[in-house]
GROMACS .gro file of C-alpha atoms in nm:
model
  285
    1MET     CA    1   1.371   7.956   7.468
    2PRO     CA    2   1.144   7.907   7.149
    3ARG     CA    3   1.287   8.035   6.851
    4LYS     CA    4   1.060   8.315   6.668
    5PRO     CA    5   0.870   8.222   6.412
    6LEU     CA    6   0.978   8.330   6.062
    7PRO     CA    7   0.741   8.628   5.874
    8PRO     CA    8   0.525   8.373   5.680
    9GLN     CA    9   0.585   8.582   5.330
   10LEU     CA   10   0.950   8.445   5.345
   11GLY     CA   11   0.845   8.096   5.235
   12THR     CA   12   1.101   7.792   5.252
   13ALA     CA   13   1.417   7.982   5.077
   14PHE     CA   14   1.482   8.350   5.093
   15THR     CA   15   1.786   8.584   5.099
   16ILE     CA   16   1.911   8.779   5.457
   17SER     CA   17   1.807   9.085   5.285
   18GLN     CA   18   1.448   8.990   5.207
   19ALA     CA   19   1.401   8.845   5.568
   20ARG     CA   20   1.537   9.193   5.709
   21ARG     CA   21   1.301   9.363   5.522
   22ALA     CA   22   1.007   9.137   5.667
   23GLY     CA   23   1.124   9.195   5.967
   24ALA     CA   24   1.370   8.881   6.104
   25SER     CA   25   1.663   8.992   6.324
   26ARG     CA   26   2.020   8.976   6.219
   27GLY     CA   27   2.036   8.716   6.510
   28ARG     CA   28   1.711   8.487   6.358
   29MET     CA   29   1.966   8.470   6.072
   30ARG     CA   30   2.209   8.295   6.256
   31ALA     CA   31   1.986   8.038   6.423
   32GLY     CA   32   2.060   7.693   6.405
   33ASP     CA   33   1.761   7.560   6.242
   34LEU     CA   34   1.834   7.753   5.896
   35ARG     CA   35   2.016   7.600   5.635
   36ARG     CA   36   2.307   7.826   5.480
   37PRO     CA   37   2.345   7.653   5.125
   38PHE     CA   38   2.444   7.984   4.931
   39HIS     CA   39   2.600   8.323   5.057
   40GLY     CA   40   2.309   8.523   5.152
   41VAL     CA   41   2.063   8.277   5.128
   42ARG     CA   42   1.891   8.092   5.387
   43VAL     CA   43   1.662   7.785   5.396
   44ALA     CA   44   1.415   7.655   5.665
   45GLY     CA   45   1.378   7.292   5.558
   46ASP     CA   46   1.586   7.010   5.424
   47LEU     CA   47   1.862   7.025   5.153
   48GLY     CA   48   1.870   6.668   5.071
   49SER     CA   49   1.717   6.656   4.725
   50LEU     CA   50   1.815   6.812   4.411
   51VAL     CA   51   1.510   7.028   4.387
   52SER     CA   52   1.544   7.176   4.727
   53ARG     CA   53   1.875   7.259   4.621
   54ALA     CA   54   1.775   7.392   4.306
   55LYS     CA   55   1.473   7.583   4.539
   56ALA     CA   56   1.743   7.739   4.770
   57LEU     CA   57   1.940   7.894   4.434
   58LEU     CA   58   1.591   8.069   4.321
   59PRO     CA   59   1.602   8.354   4.558
   60VAL     CA   60   1.937   8.493   4.408
   61LEU     CA   61   1.869   8.409   4.026
   62PRO     CA   62   1.745   8.671   3.816
   63PRO     CA   63   1.431   8.708   3.614
   64GLY     CA   64   1.428   8.448   3.284
   65SER     CA   65   1.707   8.212   3.485
   66ALA     CA   66   1.642   7.828   3.427
   67PHE     CA   67   1.805   7.497   3.565
   68SER     CA   68   1.972   7.320   3.238
   69HIS     CA   69   2.250   7.110   3.127
   70TRP     CA   70   2.328   6.822   3.368
   71THR     CA   71   2.069   6.991   3.650
   72ALA     CA   72   1.826   6.977   3.396
   73ALA     CA   73   1.859   6.627   3.282
   74GLN     CA   74   1.863   6.497   3.647
   75LEU     CA   75   1.567   6.699   3.687
   76TRP     CA   76   1.358   6.515   3.363
   77HIS     CA   77   1.494   6.182   3.549
   78LEU     CA   78   1.712   6.143   3.199
   79PRO     CA   79   1.969   5.860   3.172
   80LEU     CA   80   2.343   6.012   3.239
   81PRO     CA   81   2.673   5.829   3.241
   82PRO     CA   82   2.835   5.775   3.580
   83GLY     CA   83   3.081   6.102   3.707
   84HIS     CA   84   2.830   6.391   3.595
   85PRO     CA   85   2.924   6.700   3.766
   86SER     CA   86   2.709   6.759   4.054
   87ASP     CA   87   2.713   7.128   4.071
   88LEU     CA   88   2.360   7.310   3.992
   89GLN     CA   89   2.385   7.404   3.635
   90VAL     CA   90   2.150   7.760   3.564
   91THR     CA   91   2.106   7.948   3.215
   92LEU     CA   92   2.070   8.277   3.282
   93PRO     CA   93   1.900   8.508   3.006
   94ALA     CA   94   2.155   8.759   2.813
   95GLY     CA   95   2.238   9.076   2.978
   96ALA     CA   96   2.170   8.914   3.303
   97GLY     CA   97   2.375   9.019   3.620
   98ARG     CA   98   2.632   8.787   3.721
   99ILE     CA   99   2.623   8.476   4.000
  100ARG     CA  100   2.958   8.386   4.112
  101ARG     CA  101   2.834   8.080   4.395
  102PRO     CA  102   3.040   7.771   4.496
  103GLY     CA  103   2.846   7.488   4.344
  104VAL     CA  104   2.690   7.696   4.097
  105CYS     CA  105   2.793   7.630   3.691
  106VAL     CA  106   2.613   7.951   3.512
  107HIS     CA  107   2.578   7.920   3.133
  108ARG     CA  108   2.425   8.217   2.924
  109ALA     CA  109   2.121   8.177   2.642
  110SER     CA  110   1.914   8.410   2.497
  111ARG     CA  111   1.587   8.260   2.491
  112PRO     CA  112   1.608   7.861   2.607
  113ALA     CA  113   1.347   7.654   2.530
  114VAL     CA  114   1.146   7.601   2.943
  115ARG     CA  115   0.911   7.417   3.100
  116HIS     CA  116   0.801   7.407   3.469
  117ARG     CA  117   0.864   7.088   3.697
  118SER     CA  118   0.888   7.073   4.038
  119GLY     CA  119   0.803   7.405   4.085
  120LEU     CA  120   1.098   7.512   3.903
  121ARG     CA  121   1.215   7.649   3.547
  122VAL     CA  122   1.425   7.374   3.349
  123VAL     CA  123   1.510   7.391   3.018
  124THR     CA  124   1.309   7.082   2.841
  125PRO     CA  125   1.440   6.734   2.762
  126GLU     CA  126   1.533   6.805   2.412
  127ALA     CA  127   1.696   7.145   2.458
  128THR     CA  128   1.887   6.951   2.687
  129TRP     CA  129   2.030   6.685   2.489
  130CYS     CA  130   2.154   6.968   2.279
  131ASP     CA  131   2.304   7.179   2.563
  132LEU     CA  132   2.509   6.828   2.613
  133ALA     CA  133   2.604   6.720   2.276
  134GLY     CA  134   2.938   6.879   2.356
  135THR     CA  135   3.011   6.700   2.604
  136LEU     CA  136   2.877   6.356   2.599
  137ASP     CA  137   3.025   6.054   2.406
  138LEU     CA  138   2.803   5.909   2.063
  139ALA     CA  139   2.691   5.667   2.274
  140ASP     CA  140   2.578   5.834   2.570
  141LEU     CA  141   2.427   6.095   2.340
  142VAL     CA  142   2.226   5.847   2.152
  143ILE     CA  143   2.093   5.676   2.529
  144LEU     CA  144   1.996   6.033   2.604
  145GLY     CA  145   1.852   6.088   2.272
  146ASP     CA  146   1.627   5.752   2.286
  147ALA     CA  147   1.496   5.845   2.597
  148VAL     CA  148   1.382   6.183   2.492
  149VAL     CA  149   1.187   6.091   2.161
  150SER     CA  150   1.060   5.707   2.373
  151ARG     CA  151   0.845   5.966   2.631
  152ILE     CA  152   0.659   6.160   2.349
  153ASP     CA  153   0.708   5.892   2.071
  154SER     CA  154   0.834   6.152   1.858
  155THR     CA  155   1.193   6.288   1.690
  156GLU     CA  156   1.029   6.583   1.559
  157THR     CA  157   1.116   6.823   1.866
  158LEU     CA  158   1.444   6.701   1.872
  159CYS     CA  159   1.498   6.792   1.529
  160GLN     CA  160   1.313   7.135   1.591
  161ALA     CA  161   1.584   7.180   1.894
  162LEU     CA  162   1.859   7.081   1.698
  163ALA     CA  163   1.741   7.317   1.422
  164ALA     CA  164   1.777   7.607   1.686
  165TYR     CA  165   2.110   7.533   1.818
  166SER     CA  166   2.278   7.600   1.495
  167GLY     CA  167   2.626   7.693   1.484
  168ARG     CA  168   2.676   7.608   1.861
  169ARG     CA  169   2.913   7.371   2.027
  170GLY     CA  170   2.807   7.029   2.002
  171VAL     CA  171   2.615   7.071   1.680
  172ALA     CA  172   2.795   6.833   1.485
  173ALA     CA  173   2.791   6.550   1.743
  174ALA     CA  174   2.405   6.610   1.791
  175ARG     CA  175   2.372   6.559   1.435
  176GLU     CA  176   2.565   6.228   1.426
  177ALA     CA  177   2.368   6.072   1.728
  178LEU     CA  178   2.028   6.213   1.584
  179GLY     CA  179   2.079   5.971   1.304
  180LEU     CA  180   2.110   5.675   1.546
  181VAL     CA  181   1.837   5.778   1.755
  182ARG     CA  182   1.540   5.539   1.761
  183ILE     CA  183   1.225   5.575   1.940
  184GLY     CA  184   1.105   5.265   2.130
  185SER     CA  185   1.409   5.201   2.398
  186ARG     CA  186   1.332   5.133   2.758
  187SER     CA  187   1.661   5.145   2.883
  188PRO     CA  188   2.033   5.234   2.848
  189GLN     CA  189   2.156   4.892   2.782
  190GLU     CA  190   1.901   4.799   2.538
  191THR     CA  191   2.028   5.123   2.332
  192ARG     CA  192   2.379   5.019   2.402
  193GLY     CA  193   2.273   4.666   2.259
  194ARG     CA  194   2.128   4.849   1.943
  195LEU     CA  195   2.412   5.051   1.831
  196LEU     CA  196   2.664   4.728   1.873
  197PHE     CA  197   2.397   4.576   1.630
  198HIS     CA  198   2.442   4.882   1.410
  199ASP     CA  199   2.846   4.876   1.443
  200TRP     CA  200   2.877   4.493   1.369
  201GLY     CA  201   2.711   4.578   1.022
  202LEU     CA  202   2.353   4.357   1.119
  203PRO     CA  203   2.014   4.461   0.998
  204GLU     CA  204   1.829   4.702   1.261
  205PRO     CA  205   1.572   4.535   1.497
  206GLU     CA  206   1.221   4.667   1.590
  207LEU     CA  207   1.262   4.800   1.950
  208ASN     CA  208   1.021   4.620   2.183
  209ALA     CA  209   0.817   4.491   1.954
  210ASP     CA  210   0.470   4.279   2.028
  211ILE     CA  211   0.448   3.895   1.896
  212LEU     CA  212   0.152   3.787   1.749
  213ASP     CA  213   0.003   3.435   1.628
  214GLU     CA  214  -0.325   3.299   1.519
  215SER     CA  215  -0.472   3.300   1.861
  216GLY     CA  216  -0.360   3.662   1.964
  217TRP     CA  217  -0.039   3.874   2.154
  218LEU     CA  218   0.251   3.592   2.257
  219ALA     CA  219   0.479   3.865   2.420
  220ASN     CA  220   0.658   4.186   2.389
  221VAL     CA  221   1.033   4.168   2.295
  222ASP     CA  222   1.340   4.402   2.340
  223PHE     CA  223   1.497   4.311   1.952
  224LEU     CA  224   1.314   4.160   1.702
  225TRP     CA  225   1.451   4.055   1.344
  226ARG     CA  226   1.047   3.990   1.192
  227ALA     CA  227   1.150   3.883   0.871
  228ARG     CA  228   1.428   3.635   0.971
  229ARG     CA  229   1.226   3.512   1.276
  230VAL     CA  230   1.487   3.586   1.530
  231ILE     CA  231   1.444   3.769   1.839
  232GLY     CA  232   1.676   3.937   2.103
  233GLU     CA  233   1.629   3.927   2.508
  234TYR     CA  234   1.805   4.099   2.721
  235TYR     CA  235   1.847   3.993   3.090
  236GLY     CA  236   1.918   4.225   3.332
  237GLY     CA  237   1.871   4.257   3.657
  238VAL     CA  238   1.480   4.260   3.674
  239HIS     CA  239   1.541   3.959   3.464
  240ALA     CA  240   1.698   3.775   3.660
  241SER     CA  241   1.452   3.761   3.973
  242SER     CA  242   1.185   3.561   3.748
  243TRP     CA  243   1.394   3.295   3.587
  244LYS     CA  244   1.176   3.028   3.547
  245GLN     CA  245   0.923   3.277   3.412
  246ASP     CA  246   1.178   3.392   3.130
  247LEU     CA  247   1.254   3.010   3.078
  248GLY     CA  248   0.911   2.949   3.008
  249ARG     CA  249   0.854   3.255   2.782
  250THR     CA  250   1.172   3.114   2.585
  251ALA     CA  251   1.029   2.827   2.520
  252LEU     CA  252   0.606   3.003   2.362
  253LEU     CA  253   0.864   3.180   2.175
  254GLU     CA  254   1.048   2.938   2.002
  255ASP     CA  255   0.763   2.678   2.002
  256ALA     CA  256   0.582   2.947   1.748
  257GLY     CA  257   0.879   2.958   1.531
  258PHE     CA  258   1.140   3.208   1.656
  259ARG     CA  259   1.481   3.170   1.735
  260VAL     CA  260   1.568   3.363   2.105
  261VAL     CA  261   1.907   3.487   2.165
  262VAL     CA  262   1.939   3.591   2.559
  263MET     CA  263   2.154   3.843   2.582
  264THR     CA  264   2.332   3.982   2.937
  265GLY     CA  265   2.535   4.325   3.002
  266ARG     CA  266   2.838   4.129   2.979
  267ASP     CA  267   2.793   4.051   2.601
  268PHE     CA  268   2.754   4.424   2.552
  269GLY     CA  269   3.107   4.506   2.653
  270PRO     CA  270   3.475   4.330   2.544
  271GLY     CA  271   3.435   4.002   2.486
  272ASN     CA  272   3.133   3.957   2.293
  273ALA     CA  273   3.272   3.779   1.973
  274GLN     CA  274   3.055   3.472   2.042
  275LEU     CA  275   2.690   3.679   2.053
  276ARG     CA  276   2.813   3.876   1.759
  277ALA     CA  277   2.921   3.552   1.568
  278ARG     CA  278   2.555   3.416   1.623
  279LEU     CA  279   2.386   3.721   1.539
  280ARG     CA  280   2.596   3.681   1.234
  281ARG     CA  281   2.473   3.359   1.124
  282LEU     CA  282   2.106   3.381   1.211
  283LEU     CA  283   2.073   3.701   1.041
  284THR     CA  284   2.307   3.748   0.758
  285ASP     CA  285   2.380   3.360   0.639
   0.00000   0.00000   0.00000
């Protein structure tokens, strides 16, 4: 026997109470086509994505709530270290009632900075960076900050967000990281490389800089020490699939008078003494 259709006003995610008020029976709430992500909630649809899981929580969230912390970072597609929590993280307004659901981590803030994304209220990327400052290590916090500012080509919103977090957990770490955040990094590995150069006491490179000569544009390179005519190129998985093209590009840059230093992920980990020595020789001798 076909199942009775749900009342159309319910939408995809709803509480049992909402369904009962709309005329659905208790038996319909027990039907196998409905998912049960949280106590008292039913979902008529898939729960395979983070967005769908977050939307399933909406029926029990108080007004003014927003997804935050690790969940917000994932919704904004920001780079995070492996092993981050999988629980949904949500910030409730001050004075809102309690929410206790397995798989949900609750925070509180008076007026979190919020934007809408995928039909959800989500704490802004810059405020999320501040929220995670007390949890991430320095390198991962700089990586996250680089991703935030490079999308908007400005560090101003990050500075403003940090000013609003005065006195909260992680502020000291955020201030240290902010001094190292730069616009222009296109990947976590590029940021890790830049931080290594900083730790080694090397001059700071331009990031993803254009190279020009008298005939026009030559290339866009990952790291450029223009005054020393030294280029650093990070070869990750994307580069490996076009090795011949990379070799031709390197030859073109060397013909233009640049020294090209090729780097891989291994150079940014232990055992990088050879890269360190070469860059020191090229940049400081």
